Amino acid sequence: MRLHTFSMFGMPRLPPEDRQHWEIGEGTDSCLVIEKSWKELVPGHKEMSRELCHQQEALWELLTTELIYVRKLKIMTDLLAAGLLNLQRVGLLTEVSAETLFGNVPSLIRVHRRFWEEVLGPTLGEARASGQPLDPVSLQDGFLTFSQRFQPYVQYCLQVKQTMAYAREQQDSNPLFHSFVQWCEKHKRSGRQMLGDLLIKPHQRITKYPLLLQAVLKRSPEARAREGLSAMIAAVESFLRYVNKQVRQGEEQESLVAAAQRIGPYEVLEPSSEEVEKNLRPFCTLDLMSPVVGVAPEHTRQLLLEGPVRVKEGREGKLDVHLFLFSDVLLVTKPQRKADKAKVIRPPLMLEKLVCRPLRDPNSFLVIHLTEFQCVSSALVVHCPNAADRARWLEKTQEAQITLQKLKTEEYVQQKRELLALYRDQDREAPCTRPSSPSPEDSQSSAEGRTPEFSTVIPQLVVTEDVDEEPLLVPDDTSDSGYGTLIPGSPKGPHSVSRLRPQALRRDPRLTFSTLDLRDVPLRPQPPNPQAPQRQSAPELPGDGIRRGSSLPRRDPPTWSEEEDGTSVDGNVVAETLHRAQLRGQLPASPTHTDSAGESPWESSGDEEEGPLFLRPDCTRSPRPLRAEDMLREIREELASQRIEGIPEPQRNNRPQKLTRVQLRRMRGPHIIQLDTPLSTSEV
């Protein structure tokens, strides 16, 4: 009676919320109109080439089939869904779920209406306004965003099998629903479309887009059009691959659920007591729904093969079992007579640790399970019903092992790439915290010069005099192997060994005192002035300019003056330096030693006109006589500056230069130099 009333007086109007949810009504479909042929849009179609006409025919098929498909979707909402909802409002067919029966068809209608209004409709409207042929390039922007526009199809394709199964079940078990479906199929608005055909239409339409675009591409001679159509086809096919992947994963998940429901308790051990059984109970559960270890989450465990076999372990008799071969594990179960589930009687055999070997018996093969140390953990002899079953088990097992290894390798490579990309992103965000690579200088650094963050070697130097003059060049025969070296505990420089001169050592071994000894040289004759202000003993080393594995920056020597530091102590420079060091508490007083040599280590020459390098006119002369301690101080500053700046020693001739008698007389005096060294001291 209700259906007859619908036929006579039309479908009752549903509430606005239902009409909006189910896209019921024709008021929003006024824009979905099209001419009978594309020739009505192009007045000069008769002058067009045959190839261009074929292109227009292919484009016209794309447009017309789109409208036909949308109208078929509207049959499911305007006729089937509206009729079912009206019957449920009067208490009929309330057990049927409209959401389960039609899925998200209203979302598909909205997607295609928006696709027509934003992509296909403007192309058609441009041809109507200009009278020019349809341009396939104008569709490019819309099809390149195909995956974003048609996202609701993923949900529909995942549920289409359940929807069709639900419809068949309701028709077979519910007579009233069967009568309702028959009435809808005979209705004039249905176009003689069956319910099953309407439910499968979305799946068919989404897979037809590449074929329609390929037909247009085949008949498009222009390079610009062919390039755009190729990009559109690639975008649509990419989305279809994604949908197929999601559907396949859903099917695999369903099959895994069905297989897991057939496997019952996990009883691989026989507990000796109730206490042992109580402690084992939490660990006697096998979860086949858990993800496969070492494989991407989208890969689901699959049931590859199952069947009844007989197994023999050790010297025991044969046992009738049922084997389940999954994508990563082999289960040995025993069917239970009272229940439909199989009981697991052996620990799971992981495929990555499994070795299968055929035996001489054509129906048997050996299954060996290895440990992490690649030694035997257990072994089973499997007897199949026939040789074909044995070949099938061996083949499927080998294929599963190869596939599992491939998936694990791909996941490892993917994780490594993601980790590398993450490190690169962090380096871009914080370039200052990026760890530097070790340099050759770092490998030579001592433990004293290292810190938790930096391993820069900072030489510990003492500068005792501030001069504005250029560094003095010292003859090779007076060079010392200890000059220019760092204190003990720091790496030696590359020039420390090359600066040793055997001739100087043979002439006077006392010339081999080190830089450390020079720091502790006191002078007795003139006591320091306690009223004199302290002077700086060393320039401040740059803290922010030192980089890891690099040397100190080269810069000009600081210019300190007497006006800055006050009045200096009258006397020797070495005495002033050591006095300042003692006032600061850096150096202890050294014991006094008297030299017994009594002779100068330098040889004199009769050439009065030729002077040493440090007495040349271009050098700044000291206002007081040049004494031995002054020369030692200048030698030390020269070598220290070379060590800091890292400059190589200048090339000089190997002929030793001699001092003049005047210079020697100036250097002679009652002063005694004290040296903290195991060698003897010399009185100059």
XYZ file of C-alpha atoms in Angstrom:
684
model
C 0.000 0.000 0.000
C 2.761 2.489 0.879
C 4.664 1.790 -2.330
C 1.500 2.108 -4.410
C 0.837 5.449 -2.742
C 4.380 6.565 -3.657
C 3.708 5.606 -7.275
C 0.429 7.471 -7.409
C 1.234 10.658 -5.529
C 5.035 10.754 -5.527
C 7.609 10.401 -2.815
C 6.787 12.300 0.402
C 9.155 15.122 1.210
C 11.697 14.302 3.884
C 12.881 16.697 6.604
C 15.539 19.234 5.518
C 18.316 17.587 7.510
C 17.728 14.226 5.824
C 17.487 15.812 2.401
C 20.748 17.667 2.940
C 22.559 14.618 4.276
C 21.464 12.307 1.475
C 21.651 14.891 -1.321
C 17.990 14.392 -2.136
C 16.318 16.864 -4.500
C 16.808 18.406 -7.925
C 17.259 22.039 -6.992
C 21.074 21.779 -6.911
C 21.356 19.879 -10.231
C 20.359 22.689 -12.582
C 23.958 23.178 -13.727
C 24.355 19.533 -14.757
C 23.104 20.028 -18.319
C 24.823 19.467 -21.632
C 24.051 19.625 -25.365
C 23.417 16.547 -27.456
C 26.636 16.916 -29.441
C 29.826 18.956 -29.357
C 29.081 20.126 -32.886
C 26.383 22.418 -31.482
C 29.156 24.304 -29.671
C 31.549 24.662 -32.633
C 29.951 26.310 -35.696
C 33.003 25.641 -37.854
C 33.242 21.957 -37.109
C 32.950 21.112 -40.796
C 36.301 22.799 -41.554
C 38.092 20.890 -38.786
C 40.481 18.042 -39.530
C 39.417 14.486 -39.005
C 41.980 13.976 -36.227
C 40.728 17.032 -34.348
C 37.136 15.827 -34.706
C 38.101 12.520 -33.144
C 39.716 14.412 -30.282
C 36.495 16.352 -29.685
C 34.499 13.131 -29.719
C 36.757 11.678 -27.008
C 36.443 14.813 -24.877
C 32.675 14.823 -25.361
C 32.498 11.234 -24.141
C 34.346 12.265 -20.978
C 31.798 15.033 -20.309
C 28.633 13.108 -21.126
C 29.568 9.981 -19.172
C 30.297 12.184 -16.161
C 26.736 13.533 -16.151
C 25.222 10.096 -16.750
C 27.175 8.702 -13.807
C 26.060 11.503 -11.473
C 22.431 10.863 -12.440
C 22.831 7.184 -11.579
C 24.195 8.125 -8.189
C 21.136 10.291 -7.696
C 18.914 7.262 -8.298
C 20.341 5.650 -5.161
C 19.597 8.730 -3.065
C 16.436 10.218 -4.619
C 14.671 6.879 -5.132
C 16.129 4.066 -3.002
C 17.317 6.040 0.039
C 14.320 8.397 0.029
C 11.859 5.497 -0.275
C 13.557 3.501 2.497
C 13.623 6.490 4.848
C 9.955 7.231 4.212
C 9.012 3.628 4.958
C 11.043 3.689 8.168
C 9.195 6.822 9.275
C 5.976 4.778 9.351
C 7.636 1.813 11.083
C 8.523 -0.378 8.092
C 11.940 -1.879 7.304
C 13.445 -0.344 10.428
C 15.881 -3.288 10.657
C 17.596 -2.196 7.430
C 20.433 0.313 7.809
C 20.511 2.929 5.066
C 24.104 3.886 5.966
C 25.303 0.288 5.577
C 23.331 -0.215 2.365
C 24.469 2.923 0.530
C 27.707 3.791 2.265
C 29.050 7.283 1.537
C 27.242 7.744 -1.783
C 26.170 11.301 -0.773
C 29.865 12.225 -0.426
C 30.536 10.900 -3.930
C 27.725 13.038 -5.310
C 29.221 16.156 -3.705
C 32.669 15.288 -5.101
C 31.443 14.917 -8.659
C 29.239 18.002 -8.512
C 32.218 20.065 -7.351
C 34.410 18.450 -10.016
C 31.913 19.433 -12.684
C 31.543 22.992 -11.413
C 35.316 23.625 -11.074
C 36.891 21.548 -13.867
C 34.569 20.148 -16.528
C 31.908 22.854 -16.483
C 34.309 25.789 -17.135
C 35.823 23.953 -20.113
C 32.366 23.399 -21.541
C 31.357 27.002 -20.839
C 34.470 28.366 -22.571
C 33.626 26.367 -25.702
C 30.049 27.662 -25.602
C 31.188 31.276 -25.313
C 33.987 31.227 -27.893
C 32.687 28.665 -30.387
C 36.146 27.064 -30.384
C 36.803 23.324 -29.887
C 37.179 21.916 -26.396
C 40.710 22.419 -25.050
C 42.058 19.355 -23.174
C 44.808 21.440 -21.530
C 42.167 23.374 -19.563
C 41.407 20.148 -17.660
C 44.988 19.750 -16.445
C 44.750 21.662 -13.152
C 41.677 19.716 -12.085
C 43.048 16.264 -12.882
C 46.428 16.971 -11.290
C 44.566 17.347 -7.965
C 42.622 14.144 -8.571
C 43.797 12.382 -5.417
C 42.682 15.272 -3.182
C 39.319 15.675 -4.899
C 38.295 12.011 -5.007
C 39.480 10.964 -1.559
C 35.980 9.669 -0.495
C 36.379 6.884 -3.046
C 38.915 5.205 -0.775
C 36.287 4.631 1.890
C 33.655 3.499 -0.611
C 35.954 1.002 -2.341
C 36.963 -0.433 1.009
C 33.311 -1.038 1.935
C 31.778 -1.960 -1.424
C 32.077 -5.722 -0.847
C 30.426 -5.523 2.547
C 27.729 -3.270 1.093
C 26.870 -5.670 -1.711
C 26.940 -8.649 0.652
C 24.606 -6.799 3.006
C 22.187 -6.015 0.163
C 22.070 -9.646 -0.986
C 21.570 -10.870 2.545
C 18.656 -8.497 3.128
C 16.990 -9.467 -0.127
C 17.307 -13.156 0.652
C 16.181 -12.979 4.259
C 13.744 -10.056 4.297
C 10.663 -10.365 2.027
C 9.558 -6.772 2.594
C 12.950 -5.459 1.574
C 12.903 -7.717 -1.484
C 9.529 -6.232 -2.494
C 10.851 -2.717 -1.942
C 13.897 -3.360 -4.170
C 11.689 -4.815 -6.921
C 9.443 -1.748 -6.803
C 12.467 0.560 -7.095
C 13.941 -1.370 -10.032
C 10.641 -1.090 -11.939
C 10.242 2.604 -11.208
C 10.521 4.911 -14.203
C 13.304 6.933 -12.559
C 15.519 3.896 -12.068
C 16.143 3.412 -15.768
C 15.886 -0.345 -15.201
C 18.996 -0.299 -13.071
C 19.431 -3.168 -10.607
C 20.501 -2.457 -7.018
C 23.691 -4.482 -7.426
C 24.575 -2.628 -10.618
C 24.082 0.729 -8.944
C 26.282 -0.213 -5.983
C 29.185 -1.234 -8.225
C 28.984 1.883 -10.435
C 31.388 4.047 -8.333
C 34.116 1.417 -8.526
C 33.679 1.153 -12.270
C 33.656 4.914 -12.805
C 36.842 5.660 -10.900
C 38.740 3.075 -12.940
C 37.401 4.433 -16.242
C 39.036 7.871 -16.059
C 42.473 6.708 -17.315
C 40.831 5.016 -20.309
C 38.902 8.161 -21.242
C 42.009 10.331 -20.963
C 44.095 7.874 -22.975
C 41.486 8.034 -25.745
C 41.886 11.820 -25.836
C 45.679 11.506 -25.789
C 45.636 9.085 -28.673
C 43.812 11.639 -30.843
C 45.770 14.752 -29.761
C 48.608 15.655 -32.166
C 49.842 18.782 -30.370
C 52.864 18.373 -28.121
C 51.443 20.727 -25.466
C 48.179 18.774 -25.254
C 49.971 15.433 -25.185
C 52.241 16.559 -22.359
C 49.317 17.783 -20.270
C 47.232 14.660 -20.884
C 50.172 12.421 -19.935
C 50.500 14.263 -16.629
C 46.755 13.904 -15.992
C 46.828 10.169 -16.697
C 49.800 9.731 -14.354
C 47.966 11.555 -11.538
C 44.811 9.452 -11.920
C 46.743 6.171 -12.104
C 48.717 7.092 -9.019
C 45.483 7.566 -7.090
C 44.109 4.262 -8.380
C 47.247 2.453 -7.216
C 46.755 3.957 -3.801
C 43.119 2.817 -3.710
C 44.051 -0.687 -4.826
C 46.721 -0.822 -2.146
C 44.226 0.149 0.520
C 41.708 -2.396 -0.755
C 44.329 -5.144 -0.810
C 45.387 -4.363 2.734
C 41.779 -4.484 3.851
C 41.272 -7.860 2.241
C 44.453 -9.205 3.779
C 43.341 -7.959 7.176
C 40.006 -9.712 6.801
C 41.626 -12.977 5.795
C 44.048 -12.716 8.707
C 41.179 -12.186 11.116
C 39.422 -15.249 9.731
C 42.598 -17.339 10.024
C 43.323 -16.121 13.556
C 39.834 -17.114 14.625
C 40.532 -20.691 13.503
C 43.640 -20.995 15.692
C 42.870 -21.718 19.301
C 44.932 -22.189 22.455
C 48.708 -22.073 22.621
C 49.875 -25.249 24.397
C 53.482 -25.975 23.469
C 54.521 -27.066 26.982
C 53.089 -29.458 29.552
C 53.423 -27.832 32.980
C 54.580 -30.086 35.766
C 52.389 -28.481 38.432
C 49.597 -26.008 38.931
C 52.067 -23.395 40.149
C 54.102 -23.696 36.971
C 50.962 -23.561 34.867
C 49.850 -20.415 36.672
C 53.142 -18.693 35.879
C 53.105 -19.869 32.268
C 49.532 -18.792 31.576
C 50.295 -15.092 30.792
C 52.785 -16.181 28.132
C 50.626 -18.786 26.423
C 48.913 -16.432 23.988
C 49.722 -16.134 20.295
C 48.675 -12.822 18.724
C 48.650 -13.205 14.953
C 47.188 -9.728 14.533
C 50.422 -8.105 15.696
C 52.546 -6.434 12.980
C 55.352 -8.286 11.280
C 58.694 -7.460 12.897
C 61.073 -5.465 10.711
C 58.507 -4.785 7.963
C 56.577 -1.620 7.105
C 53.197 -1.356 8.889
C 51.216 -1.446 5.635
C 52.297 -5.045 5.016
C 49.917 -7.358 6.822
C 50.600 -10.948 7.774
C 48.999 -13.232 5.191
C 47.958 -16.858 5.225
C 49.787 -18.373 2.245
C 49.137 -22.099 2.593
C 47.572 -24.592 4.940
C 46.930 -28.301 4.929
C 47.047 -31.571 6.852
C 50.400 -33.392 7.078
C 52.171 -35.883 9.341
C 55.300 -34.825 11.229
C 57.980 -36.766 13.058
C 60.307 -35.238 15.626
C 63.310 -37.237 16.790
C 62.630 -40.889 17.414
C 58.984 -40.354 18.270
C 56.210 -41.626 16.081
C 54.407 -39.709 13.383
C 51.809 -37.165 14.459
C 48.848 -35.883 12.439
C 48.979 -32.093 12.401
C 47.677 -29.135 10.427
C 50.274 -26.649 9.143
C 49.605 -22.924 8.655
C 52.155 -21.076 6.528
C 51.980 -17.328 7.076
C 54.128 -14.668 5.477
C 56.617 -14.735 8.380
C 55.891 -17.815 10.492
C 55.028 -21.508 10.210
C 52.578 -22.882 12.788
C 52.235 -26.524 13.724
C 48.734 -27.145 15.091
C 46.584 -30.104 15.988
C 42.865 -30.071 15.095
C 40.460 -30.434 17.984
C 37.461 -32.681 17.539
C 35.102 -30.869 19.877
C 36.000 -27.370 18.679
C 36.515 -25.816 15.311
C 39.801 -24.248 16.397
C 43.245 -25.813 16.068
C 45.626 -25.997 19.034
C 49.229 -24.811 18.605
C 51.484 -27.658 19.776
C 54.938 -26.385 18.714
C 56.593 -22.973 19.140
C 56.189 -20.747 16.082
C 58.871 -21.392 13.485
C 60.072 -18.046 12.113
C 60.683 -18.189 8.378
C 63.881 -16.143 8.535
C 65.382 -18.891 10.729
C 63.893 -21.786 8.766
C 65.704 -24.190 6.431
C 63.772 -26.707 4.315
C 65.482 -29.645 2.643
C 63.822 -32.318 0.481
C 64.466 -35.921 1.523
C 64.894 -39.079 -0.547
C 61.288 -39.912 0.133
C 59.396 -38.026 -2.657
C 56.619 -37.114 -0.212
C 58.805 -35.869 2.672
C 61.003 -32.890 3.489
C 62.984 -31.731 6.506
C 62.240 -28.522 8.399
C 65.182 -27.144 10.401
C 64.749 -24.213 12.753
C 67.908 -22.273 13.672
C 68.776 -20.048 16.610
C 70.413 -16.650 16.533
C 73.772 -18.434 16.508
C 72.793 -20.317 13.339
C 72.682 -23.655 15.109
C 69.830 -26.152 15.195
C 67.015 -25.426 17.614
C 64.525 -28.044 16.428
C 63.906 -30.266 13.405
C 60.773 -31.851 11.966
C 60.301 -34.396 9.221
C 57.129 -33.511 7.309
C 55.314 -36.245 5.378
C 52.892 -34.864 2.767
C 50.017 -36.846 1.214
C 51.711 -36.801 -2.207
C 54.721 -35.405 -4.088
C 52.737 -32.474 -5.489
C 51.898 -31.270 -1.975
C 55.552 -31.496 -0.968
C 56.600 -29.425 -3.990
C 53.888 -26.870 -3.162
C 55.034 -26.546 0.458
C 58.675 -26.134 -0.519
C 57.865 -23.604 -3.225
C 55.554 -21.497 -1.072
C 58.012 -21.510 1.826
C 60.881 -20.383 -0.362
C 58.790 -17.631 -1.952
C 57.691 -16.420 1.460
C 61.280 -16.274 2.695
C 62.406 -14.289 -0.346
C 59.494 -11.852 -0.014
C 60.077 -11.400 3.710
C 63.766 -10.684 3.200
C 62.946 -8.169 0.481
C 60.400 -6.357 2.647
C 62.817 -6.170 5.577
C 65.547 -4.789 3.346
C 63.217 -2.130 1.957
C 62.117 -1.117 5.440
C 65.728 -0.890 6.625
C 66.683 1.328 3.701
C 63.606 3.510 4.216
C 64.321 3.978 7.915
C 67.921 4.848 7.137
C 66.813 7.474 4.630
C 64.340 8.968 7.072
C 66.969 9.101 9.802
C 69.442 10.780 7.467
C 66.804 13.305 6.408
C 66.040 14.008 10.070
C 69.702 14.676 10.815
C 69.918 16.994 7.822
C 66.872 18.937 9.001
C 68.374 19.298 12.454
C 71.638 20.516 10.966
C 69.775 23.160 8.961
C 67.906 24.331 12.047
C 70.999 24.442 14.282
C 74.156 24.780 12.179
C 76.228 25.873 15.181
C 75.715 22.583 17.007
C 76.723 20.382 14.139
C 79.668 18.171 15.158
C 82.813 18.833 13.185
C 84.818 16.107 11.565
C 88.149 15.226 13.168
C 91.198 16.860 11.704
C 94.828 15.758 11.735
C 95.584 18.324 14.437
C 92.951 16.743 16.706
C 94.673 13.383 16.601
C 97.843 14.988 17.977
C 96.097 16.835 20.796
C 97.038 15.908 24.320
C 94.641 15.090 27.098
C 95.428 18.385 28.856
C 94.291 20.481 25.941
C 90.889 18.735 25.513
C 87.511 19.735 26.845
C 84.142 17.962 26.526
C 83.230 20.175 23.557
C 86.489 21.255 22.018
C 89.886 19.706 21.554
C 91.830 22.816 20.575
C 95.444 22.866 21.723
C 96.266 26.231 23.314
C 100.011 26.713 23.828
C 101.026 27.875 27.297
C 103.446 30.694 26.528
C 104.966 33.455 28.663
C 105.720 36.774 26.943
C 107.957 38.927 29.106
C 108.687 41.976 26.976
C 106.666 44.156 24.650
C 108.611 45.360 21.640
C 107.601 47.217 18.516
C 110.551 46.060 16.512
C 110.550 43.180 14.067
C 111.499 39.673 15.248
C 115.224 39.157 15.258
C 116.871 36.451 13.209
C 119.229 34.261 15.207
C 122.122 32.379 13.603
C 121.678 28.650 13.141
C 124.664 27.735 15.256
C 123.088 29.328 18.330
C 119.685 27.729 17.737
C 118.438 25.343 20.342
C 116.312 22.240 20.005
C 114.183 23.328 22.933
C 113.343 26.780 21.531
C 109.851 27.140 20.228
C 108.516 24.031 21.908
C 105.570 23.878 24.267
C 105.682 22.850 27.867
C 105.667 19.134 28.677
C 102.321 17.487 27.996
C 101.577 19.275 24.721
C 102.440 18.026 21.232
C 105.761 19.097 19.779
C 105.869 21.302 16.749
C 107.128 20.168 13.369
C 110.209 22.418 13.566
C 111.454 21.275 16.970
C 113.710 18.529 15.641
C 114.866 20.349 12.542
C 116.126 23.296 14.611
C 118.768 21.186 16.305
C 122.254 21.973 15.131
C 124.937 19.356 15.879
C 127.729 21.921 15.508
C 126.313 24.113 18.257
C 125.903 21.149 20.577
C 129.460 20.033 20.059
C 130.711 23.589 20.605
C 128.838 24.138 23.851
C 126.323 21.633 25.273
C 125.057 24.290 27.669
C 123.070 25.840 24.815
C 120.456 23.108 25.000
C 118.277 24.604 27.756
C 114.592 24.682 26.923
C 111.935 27.340 26.845
C 110.649 26.088 30.174
C 114.061 26.841 31.651
C 114.035 30.351 30.198
C 110.894 31.153 32.126
C 112.637 30.491 35.439
C 115.827 32.560 34.863
C 116.370 34.983 37.771
C 119.055 37.675 38.073
C 120.829 38.611 41.343
C 122.720 41.876 40.907
C 119.895 44.412 40.933
C 116.967 43.732 43.270
C 113.591 44.585 41.836
C 111.785 47.734 42.835
C 108.778 46.768 44.980
C 107.146 50.117 44.203
C 107.032 49.447 40.488
C 103.586 48.469 39.186
C 103.078 45.070 37.696
C 103.093 44.719 33.968
C 101.240 42.287 31.852
C 103.148 39.076 31.399
C 101.262 37.651 28.440
C 98.732 38.876 25.910
C 95.203 37.602 26.250
C 94.587 34.800 23.815
C 91.415 35.135 21.731
C 88.758 32.831 23.038
C 86.158 33.145 20.323
C 88.510 33.046 17.382
C 89.998 29.634 18.070
C 88.395 26.856 16.134
C 88.759 23.160 16.582
C 91.834 21.704 14.963
C 93.199 25.121 13.961
C 96.187 27.201 15.054
C 96.138 30.535 16.797
C 95.299 33.476 14.543
C 98.213 35.521 13.303
C 98.166 39.100 14.385
C 100.623 41.879 15.144
C 102.382 41.875 18.537
C 100.660 44.075 21.132
C 102.185 47.460 21.767
C 102.590 48.091 25.445
C 104.302 51.229 26.651
C 105.943 52.387 29.804
C 103.270 55.048 30.221
C 100.546 52.376 30.488
C 102.363 50.185 32.980
C 104.218 52.806 34.950
C 107.897 53.170 35.700
C 109.912 50.061 35.063
C 112.633 48.731 37.288
C 116.068 49.919 36.395
C 118.136 47.018 35.358
C 117.854 43.921 33.307
C 114.743 42.943 31.391
C 114.922 39.322 32.568
C 114.997 40.517 36.162
C 111.935 42.667 35.574
C 110.102 39.801 33.955
C 110.925 37.334 36.698
C 110.082 39.878 39.334
C 106.647 40.406 37.871
C 106.110 36.654 37.668
C 107.126 36.194 41.309
C 104.770 38.981 42.395
C 101.896 37.199 40.645
C 102.805 33.932 42.292
C 103.396 32.077 39.060
C 107.067 31.138 39.461
C 108.957 30.113 42.594
C 112.351 31.561 43.350
C 115.146 29.509 41.890
C 118.304 28.558 43.798
C 121.473 30.402 42.915
C 124.142 28.615 40.871
C 127.577 29.958 40.097
C 128.983 29.256 36.713
C 132.531 27.985 36.624
C 133.196 28.271 32.964
C 134.208 31.886 32.953
C 134.332 32.157 29.196
C 131.823 33.311 26.660
C 130.366 30.678 24.394
C 130.535 33.097 21.455
C 133.681 33.482 19.408
C 134.961 36.977 18.631
C 136.060 38.269 15.295
C 138.451 40.966 14.208
C 135.956 42.450 11.806
C 134.753 45.484 13.732
C 132.537 46.857 10.985
C 130.374 43.782 10.502
C 127.792 43.428 13.212
C 125.203 40.828 14.062
C 121.644 40.925 12.835
C 120.230 42.415 16.007
C 122.545 45.478 15.683
C 121.581 46.432 12.128
C 120.585 50.067 11.515
C 117.027 49.108 10.481
C 116.343 47.648 13.917
C 115.375 49.788 16.904
C 118.333 50.205 19.229
C 117.913 49.905 22.984
C 118.906 52.970 25.026
C 120.945 50.780 27.379
C 123.811 48.404 26.509
C 122.748 45.084 25.028
C 123.490 42.363 27.548
C 123.321 38.581 27.393
C 119.931 38.462 29.048
C 118.623 40.903 26.425
C 119.810 38.636 23.661
C 118.282 35.602 25.348
C 115.035 37.501 25.742
C 115.034 38.466 22.034
C 115.834 34.898 20.994
C 113.010 33.611 23.118
C 110.490 36.138 21.745
C 111.574 35.352 18.205
C 111.025 31.628 18.645
C 107.789 32.106 20.596
C 106.350 34.330 17.855
C 107.282 31.766 15.234
C 105.558 29.082 17.273
C 102.348 31.074 17.633
C 102.155 32.224 14.038
C 103.159 28.841 12.607
C 105.574 30.391 10.113
C 108.499 28.366 8.910
C 111.998 29.293 9.989
C 113.653 31.636 7.493
C 116.351 30.155 5.299
C 119.795 31.237 6.377
C 123.228 30.260 5.389
C 124.867 27.615 7.506
C 128.022 29.719 8.099
C 128.002 30.756 11.801
C 128.131 34.492 12.482
C 130.577 35.693 15.108
C 130.343 38.533 17.600
C 132.695 41.502 17.534
C 134.909 42.405 20.422
C 132.925 45.557 21.153
C 129.734 43.501 21.359
C 131.479 40.955 23.533
C 132.724 43.688 25.924
C 129.217 45.076 26.150
C 127.893 41.684 27.005
C 130.562 41.031 29.681
C 129.702 42.060 33.190
C 129.431 40.927 36.799
C 125.941 39.505 36.237
C 125.408 35.818 36.770
C 122.543 34.075 34.950
C 120.924 31.259 36.943
C 119.350 28.438 34.943
C 116.976 25.814 36.359
C 118.465 22.993 34.377
C 120.489 19.901 35.189
C 123.265 21.326 33.008
C 125.854 23.784 34.321
C 125.310 27.550 34.172
C 127.544 30.034 32.446
C 128.827 33.401 33.622
C 128.780 35.961 30.863
